[in-house]
Coordinates of C-alpha atoms in Angstrom, one line a residue:
X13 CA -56.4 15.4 44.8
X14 CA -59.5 13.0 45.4
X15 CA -58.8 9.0 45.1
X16 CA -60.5 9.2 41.5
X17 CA -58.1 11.7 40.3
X18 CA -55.1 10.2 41.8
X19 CA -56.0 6.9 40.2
X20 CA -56.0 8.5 36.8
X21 CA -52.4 10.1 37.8
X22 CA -51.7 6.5 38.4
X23 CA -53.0 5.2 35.3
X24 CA -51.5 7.7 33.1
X25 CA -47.9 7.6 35.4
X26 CA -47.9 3.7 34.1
X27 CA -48.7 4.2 30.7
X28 CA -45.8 6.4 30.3
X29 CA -43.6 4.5 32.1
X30 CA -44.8 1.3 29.8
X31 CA -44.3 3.8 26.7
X32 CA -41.2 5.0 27.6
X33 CA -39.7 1.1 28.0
X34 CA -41.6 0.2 24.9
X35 CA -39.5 2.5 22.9
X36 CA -36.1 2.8 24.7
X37 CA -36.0 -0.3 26.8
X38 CA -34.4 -2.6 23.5
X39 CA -31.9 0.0 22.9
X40 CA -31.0 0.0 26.5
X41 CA -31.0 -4.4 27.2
X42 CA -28.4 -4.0 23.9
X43 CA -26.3 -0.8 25.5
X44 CA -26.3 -2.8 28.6
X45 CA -25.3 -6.3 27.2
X46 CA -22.4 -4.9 25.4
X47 CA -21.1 -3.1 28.0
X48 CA -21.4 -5.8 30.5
X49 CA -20.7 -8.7 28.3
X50 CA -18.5 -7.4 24.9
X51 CA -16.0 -5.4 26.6
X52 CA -15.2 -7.9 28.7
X53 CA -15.3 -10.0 25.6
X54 CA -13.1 -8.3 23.5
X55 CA -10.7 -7.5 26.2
X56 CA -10.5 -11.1 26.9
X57 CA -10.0 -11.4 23.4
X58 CA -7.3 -9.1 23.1
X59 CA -5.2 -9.8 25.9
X60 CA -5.9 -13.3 25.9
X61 CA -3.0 -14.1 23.2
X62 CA -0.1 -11.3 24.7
X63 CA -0.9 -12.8 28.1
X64 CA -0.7 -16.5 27.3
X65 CA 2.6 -16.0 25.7
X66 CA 4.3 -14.8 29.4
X67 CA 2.0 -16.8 32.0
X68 CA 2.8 -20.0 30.2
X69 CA 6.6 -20.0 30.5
X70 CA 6.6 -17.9 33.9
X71 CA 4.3 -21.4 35.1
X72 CA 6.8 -23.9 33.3
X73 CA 9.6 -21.9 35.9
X74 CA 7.8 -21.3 38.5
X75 CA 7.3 -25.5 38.8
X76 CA 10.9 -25.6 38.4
X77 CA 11.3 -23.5 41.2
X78 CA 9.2 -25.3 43.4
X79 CA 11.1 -28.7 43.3
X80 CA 14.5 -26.4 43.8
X81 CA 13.3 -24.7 46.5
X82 CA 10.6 -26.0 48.7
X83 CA 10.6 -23.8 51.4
X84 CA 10.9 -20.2 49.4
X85 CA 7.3 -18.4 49.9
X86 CA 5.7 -19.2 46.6
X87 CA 4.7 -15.2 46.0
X88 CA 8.3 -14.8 46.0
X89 CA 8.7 -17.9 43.7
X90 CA 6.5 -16.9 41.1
X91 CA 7.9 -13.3 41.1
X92 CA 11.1 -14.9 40.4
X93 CA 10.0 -16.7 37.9
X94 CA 8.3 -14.0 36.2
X95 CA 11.1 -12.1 35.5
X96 CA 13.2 -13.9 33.0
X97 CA 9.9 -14.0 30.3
X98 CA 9.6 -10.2 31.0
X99 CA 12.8 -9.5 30.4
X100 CA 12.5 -11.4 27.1
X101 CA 9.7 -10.0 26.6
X102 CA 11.0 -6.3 26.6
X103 CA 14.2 -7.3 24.7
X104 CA 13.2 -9.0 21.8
X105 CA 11.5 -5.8 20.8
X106 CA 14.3 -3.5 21.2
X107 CA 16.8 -6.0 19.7
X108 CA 14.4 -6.7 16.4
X109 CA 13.5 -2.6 16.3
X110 CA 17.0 -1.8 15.7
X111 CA 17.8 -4.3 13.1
X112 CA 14.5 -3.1 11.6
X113 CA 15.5 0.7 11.6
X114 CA 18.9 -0.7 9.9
X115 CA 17.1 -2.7 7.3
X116 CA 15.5 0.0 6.4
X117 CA 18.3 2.8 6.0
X118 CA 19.8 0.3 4.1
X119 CA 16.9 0.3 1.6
X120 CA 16.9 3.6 0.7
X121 CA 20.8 4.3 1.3
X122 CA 21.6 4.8 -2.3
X123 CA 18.5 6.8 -3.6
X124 CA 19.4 10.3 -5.4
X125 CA 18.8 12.2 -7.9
X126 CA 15.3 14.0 -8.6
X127 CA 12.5 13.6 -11.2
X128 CA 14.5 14.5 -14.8
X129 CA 13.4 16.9 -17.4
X130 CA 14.0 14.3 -20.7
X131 CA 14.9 16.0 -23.8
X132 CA 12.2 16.0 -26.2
X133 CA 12.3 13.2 -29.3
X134 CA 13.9 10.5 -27.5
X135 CA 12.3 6.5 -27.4
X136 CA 11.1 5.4 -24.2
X137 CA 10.6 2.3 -22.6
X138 CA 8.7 1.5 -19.3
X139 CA 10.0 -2.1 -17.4
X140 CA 7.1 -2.7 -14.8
X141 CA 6.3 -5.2 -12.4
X142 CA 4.3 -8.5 -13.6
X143 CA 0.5 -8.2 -12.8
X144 CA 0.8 -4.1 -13.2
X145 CA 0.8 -1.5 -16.2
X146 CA -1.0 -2.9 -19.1
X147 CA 1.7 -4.6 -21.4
X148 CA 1.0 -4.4 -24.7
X149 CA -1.5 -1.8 -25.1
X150 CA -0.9 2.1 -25.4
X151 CA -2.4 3.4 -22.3
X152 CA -2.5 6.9 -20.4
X153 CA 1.0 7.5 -20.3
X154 CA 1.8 6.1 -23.4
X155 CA -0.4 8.4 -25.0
X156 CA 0.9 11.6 -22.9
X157 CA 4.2 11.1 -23.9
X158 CA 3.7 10.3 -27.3
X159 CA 0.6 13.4 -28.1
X160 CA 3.1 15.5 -25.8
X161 CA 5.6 14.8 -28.2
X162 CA 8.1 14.5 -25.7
X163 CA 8.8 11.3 -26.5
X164 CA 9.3 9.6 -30.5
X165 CA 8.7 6.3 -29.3
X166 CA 7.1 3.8 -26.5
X167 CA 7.4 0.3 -25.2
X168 CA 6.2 -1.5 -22.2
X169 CA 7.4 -4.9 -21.1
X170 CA 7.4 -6.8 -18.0
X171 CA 9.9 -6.4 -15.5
X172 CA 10.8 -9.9 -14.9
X173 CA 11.5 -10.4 -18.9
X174 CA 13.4 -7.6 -19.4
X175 CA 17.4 -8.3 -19.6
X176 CA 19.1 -5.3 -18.2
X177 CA 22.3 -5.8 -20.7
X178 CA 20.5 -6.7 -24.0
X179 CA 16.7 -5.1 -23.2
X180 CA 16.1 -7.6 -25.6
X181 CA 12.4 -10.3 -24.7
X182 CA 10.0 -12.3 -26.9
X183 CA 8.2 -9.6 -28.3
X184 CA 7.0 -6.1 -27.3
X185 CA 4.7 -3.4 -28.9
X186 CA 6.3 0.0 -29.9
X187 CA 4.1 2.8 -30.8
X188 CA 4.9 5.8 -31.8
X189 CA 3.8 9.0 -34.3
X190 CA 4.7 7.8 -38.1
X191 CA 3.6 8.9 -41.2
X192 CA -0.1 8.0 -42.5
X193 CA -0.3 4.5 -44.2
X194 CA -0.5 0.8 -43.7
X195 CA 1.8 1.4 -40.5
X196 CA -1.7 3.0 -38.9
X197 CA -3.6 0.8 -36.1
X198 CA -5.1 2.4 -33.3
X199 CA -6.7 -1.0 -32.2
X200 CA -4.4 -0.8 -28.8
X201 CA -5.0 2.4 -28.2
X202 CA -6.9 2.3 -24.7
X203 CA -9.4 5.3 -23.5
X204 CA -7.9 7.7 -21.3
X205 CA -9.7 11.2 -20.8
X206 CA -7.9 14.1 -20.8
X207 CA -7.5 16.2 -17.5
X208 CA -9.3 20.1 -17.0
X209 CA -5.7 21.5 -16.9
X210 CA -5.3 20.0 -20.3
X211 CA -8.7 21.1 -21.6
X212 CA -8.5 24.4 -20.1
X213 CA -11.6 24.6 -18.3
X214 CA -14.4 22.9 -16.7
X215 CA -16.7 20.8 -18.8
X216 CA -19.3 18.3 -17.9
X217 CA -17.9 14.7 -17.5
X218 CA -16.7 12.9 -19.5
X219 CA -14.1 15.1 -20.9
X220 CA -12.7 14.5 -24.5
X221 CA -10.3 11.0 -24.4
X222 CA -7.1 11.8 -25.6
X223 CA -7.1 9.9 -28.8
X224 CA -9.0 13.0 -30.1
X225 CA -5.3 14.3 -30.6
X226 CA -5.0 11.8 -33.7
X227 CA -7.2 14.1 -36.0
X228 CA -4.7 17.4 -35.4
X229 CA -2.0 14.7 -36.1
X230 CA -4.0 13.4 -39.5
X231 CA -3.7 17.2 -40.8
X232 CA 0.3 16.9 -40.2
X233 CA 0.2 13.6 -42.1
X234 CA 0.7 11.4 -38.8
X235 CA -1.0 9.2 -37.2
X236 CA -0.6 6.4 -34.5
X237 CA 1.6 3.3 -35.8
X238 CA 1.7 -0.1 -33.4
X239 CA 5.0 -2.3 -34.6
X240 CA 5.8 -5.8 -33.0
X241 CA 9.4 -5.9 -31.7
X242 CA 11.6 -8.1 -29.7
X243 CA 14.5 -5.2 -29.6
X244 CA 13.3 -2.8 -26.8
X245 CA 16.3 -0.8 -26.0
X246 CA 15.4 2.8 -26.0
X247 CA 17.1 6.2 -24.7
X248 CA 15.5 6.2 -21.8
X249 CA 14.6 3.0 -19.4
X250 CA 12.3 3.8 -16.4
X251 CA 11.9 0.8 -13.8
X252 CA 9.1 0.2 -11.7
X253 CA 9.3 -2.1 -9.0
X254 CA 6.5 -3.3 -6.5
X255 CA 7.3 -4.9 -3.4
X256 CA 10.5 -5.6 -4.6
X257 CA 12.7 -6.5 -2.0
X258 CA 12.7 -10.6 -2.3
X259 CA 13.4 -10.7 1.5
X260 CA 10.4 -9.3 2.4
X261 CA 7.8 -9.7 -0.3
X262 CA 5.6 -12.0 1.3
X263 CA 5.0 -9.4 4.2
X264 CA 1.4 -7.2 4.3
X265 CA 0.2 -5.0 6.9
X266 CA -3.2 -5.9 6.0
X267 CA -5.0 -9.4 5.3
X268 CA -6.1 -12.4 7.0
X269 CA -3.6 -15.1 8.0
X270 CA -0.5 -14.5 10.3
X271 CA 2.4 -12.0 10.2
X272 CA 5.0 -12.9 12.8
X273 CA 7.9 -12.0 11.2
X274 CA 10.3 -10.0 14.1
X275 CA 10.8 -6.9 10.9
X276 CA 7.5 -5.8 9.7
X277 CA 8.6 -3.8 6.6
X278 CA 7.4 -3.7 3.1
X279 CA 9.3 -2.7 0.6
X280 CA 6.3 -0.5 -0.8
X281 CA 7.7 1.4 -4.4
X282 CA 10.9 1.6 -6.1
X283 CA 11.5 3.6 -9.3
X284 CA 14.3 4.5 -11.1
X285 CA 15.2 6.1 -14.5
X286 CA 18.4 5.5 -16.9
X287 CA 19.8 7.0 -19.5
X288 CA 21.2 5.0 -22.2
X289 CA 24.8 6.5 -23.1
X290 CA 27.7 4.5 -25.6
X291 CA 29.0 3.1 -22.1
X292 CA 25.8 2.1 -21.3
X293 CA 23.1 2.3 -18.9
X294 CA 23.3 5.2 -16.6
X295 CA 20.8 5.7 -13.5
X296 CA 19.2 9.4 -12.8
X297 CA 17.7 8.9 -10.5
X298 CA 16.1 5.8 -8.0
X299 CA 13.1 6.9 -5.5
X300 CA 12.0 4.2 -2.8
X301 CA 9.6 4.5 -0.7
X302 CA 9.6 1.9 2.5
X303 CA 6.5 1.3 5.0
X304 CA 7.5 -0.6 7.9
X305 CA 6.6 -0.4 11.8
X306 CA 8.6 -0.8 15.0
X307 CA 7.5 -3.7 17.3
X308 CA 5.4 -2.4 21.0
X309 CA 7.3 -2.9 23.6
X310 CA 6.6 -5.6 25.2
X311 CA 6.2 -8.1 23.2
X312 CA 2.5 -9.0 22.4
X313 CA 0.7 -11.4 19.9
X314 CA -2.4 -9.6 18.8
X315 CA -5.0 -11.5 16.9
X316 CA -6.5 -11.3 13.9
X317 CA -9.6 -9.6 13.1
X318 CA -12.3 -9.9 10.1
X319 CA -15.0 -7.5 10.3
X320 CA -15.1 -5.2 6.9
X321 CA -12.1 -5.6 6.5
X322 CA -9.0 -8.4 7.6
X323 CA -6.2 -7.7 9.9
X324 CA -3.6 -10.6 10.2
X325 CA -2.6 -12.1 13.7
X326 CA 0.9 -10.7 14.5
X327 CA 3.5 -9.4 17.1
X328 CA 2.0 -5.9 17.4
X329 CA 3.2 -3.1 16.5
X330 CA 3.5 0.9 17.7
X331 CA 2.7 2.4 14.4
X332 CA 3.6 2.2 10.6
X333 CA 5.8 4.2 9.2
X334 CA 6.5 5.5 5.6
X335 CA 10.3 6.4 5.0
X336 CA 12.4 7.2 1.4
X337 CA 10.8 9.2 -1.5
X338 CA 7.0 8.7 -1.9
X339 CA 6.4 8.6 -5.6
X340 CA 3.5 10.9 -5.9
X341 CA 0.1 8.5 -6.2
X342 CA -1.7 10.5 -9.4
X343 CA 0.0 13.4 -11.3
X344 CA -0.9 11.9 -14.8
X345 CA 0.7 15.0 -16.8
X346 CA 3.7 14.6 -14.5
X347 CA 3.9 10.4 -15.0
X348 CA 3.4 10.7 -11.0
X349 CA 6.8 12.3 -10.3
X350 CA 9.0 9.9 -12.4
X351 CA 9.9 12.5 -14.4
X352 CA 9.1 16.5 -14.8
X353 CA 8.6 17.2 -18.3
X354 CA 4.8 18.4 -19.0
X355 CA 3.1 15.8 -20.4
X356 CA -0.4 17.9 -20.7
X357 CA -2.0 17.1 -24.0
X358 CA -3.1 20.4 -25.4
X359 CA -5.5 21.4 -28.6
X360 CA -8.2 19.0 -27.0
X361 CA -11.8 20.6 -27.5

């Protein structure tokens, strides 16, 4: 190779060298920055907290020690020092995971029964949790049970207004299948499709709404009445608790702000059905479900983090559990598991 070709091996052997850290050179300055700067970063930041919690009162001992004992060898002294936060450290944990476990045993301890088939005709009357359901207005499950005709009647009232003795509040909406007259509103009624299993078969969305049900009723002389009442006893009570428990209600696995309680549990679902008999109420069946975690062992504060989405600052934890009865999250024609009567509207076109 003569000097005027190895110059243009030259030239070209720059250029591509130029062109190659034109294009990857950026992604490799970033690569390199957070590998030499962010994990160290966010390992400072994670251990940061957990370590702080042990060196500070290991120092506070290990200054003690030092005007006690003058002459000891200070690795010695510090060692010493170190052990009575450690062994805190791993206790705490062990002690608080064990009153957690019990906690939650007792939580659950007196759930039975399984979801019951309800005889068909009887008045319903569904007690939920403030801020859920949708008081007052004849939604999915009202219209299931009433187009099902598994039930005669249905009301919905909040939780914290219902009296468990009297079942009797301000006032409540009761709807129901009556005969066609002035009784007929269907201004509450609230769209809910109906499922494929109740159509039958696979149709392009959206699916018929439920209410379409009314006009088979109309030929039977029936049709949707809405009544204002302040009795709401029925046959059949089904209570629907969130976060129940007021003992740990304020607890969330998720969220900014700080969660240092020593029990992490949340007291997730809790549902039970009664049966209303001359004696009275009669429970048949309660289903809780509990999520909770056991502390990590030892001891540690881990900090919060915000990104998509917030974690809270708090003692950390091995992993969270669910324990109890999950309540199934969407069986619609089943009311998700509270019961096992079919609930499928059928005749829908």
């Amino acid at each position: 190779m003569n000097l005027i070709d190895r110059r243009l091996f030259y030239i070209w052997l720059l250029g591509t060298i130029g062109t190659a850290c034109a294009i990857f050179l950026p992604g490799i300055v970033v690569l390199l920055m957070l590998t030499l700067i962010g994990i160290p970063l966010a390992w400072l930041i994670v251990l940061a907290p957990g370590a702080w919690i042990y060196l500070t009162p290991t120092l506070a001992i290990y200054m003690i020690l030092r005007r006690v004992s003058d002459g000891t060898p200070r690795l010695a002294m510090l060692a010493a020092a170190a052990i009575l936060p450690l062994a805190v450290g791993f206790g705490i944990p062990r002690w608080a995971n064990g009153i957690t476990e019990r906690r939650v045993q007792a939580l659950i301890a007196q759930d039975h029964g399984a979801p019951p088939i309800l005889p068909v005709g009887l008045s319903v009357t569904h007690a939920i949790d403030r801020g859920l359901g949708s008081s007052g207005k004849c939604w999915d499950i009202c219209q299931r049970l009433l187009f099902s005709l598994v039930a005669k009647s249905f009301v919905e009232v909040p939780l914290d207004k219902l009296s468990m003795r009297a079942s009797r509040l301000t006032s409540a909406r009761r709807f129901s299948l009556g005969p066609i007259g002035p009784g007929c509103n269907n201004e509450r009624l609230q769209t809910t499709y109906a499922t494929s299993a109740e159509i039958g078969r696979e149709i392009p969305p959206p699916p018929p709404p439920l209410s379409d049900k009314l006009e088979n009723f109309a030929e039977e002389g029936l049709c949707l009445h809405d009544d204002a009442v302040r009795d709401v006893r029925s046959d059949v009570l089904i209570v629907e608790r969130w976060n129940y428990d007021p003992a740990f209600r304020s607890f969330r696995f998720d969220g900014e702000g700080w969660r240092l309680s020593l029990h992490p549990i949340t007291p997730f679902k809790r549902r039970e059905v009664f049966r209303l008999t001359p004696s009275g109420l009669v429970r048949l069946m309660r289903r809780t479900e509990v999520r909770y975690a056991r502390l990590a062992e030892p001891l540690w504060l881990s900090p919060g983090f915000s990104f998509d989405t917030a974690s809270p600052t708090h003692w950390a934890w091995r992993d969270q559990r669910v324990i109890g009865s999950p309540v199934e999250s969407f069986q619609p024609t089943k009311w998700n598991g509270l019961i096992a009567n079919d609930l499928a509207v059928h005749g829908l076109r």
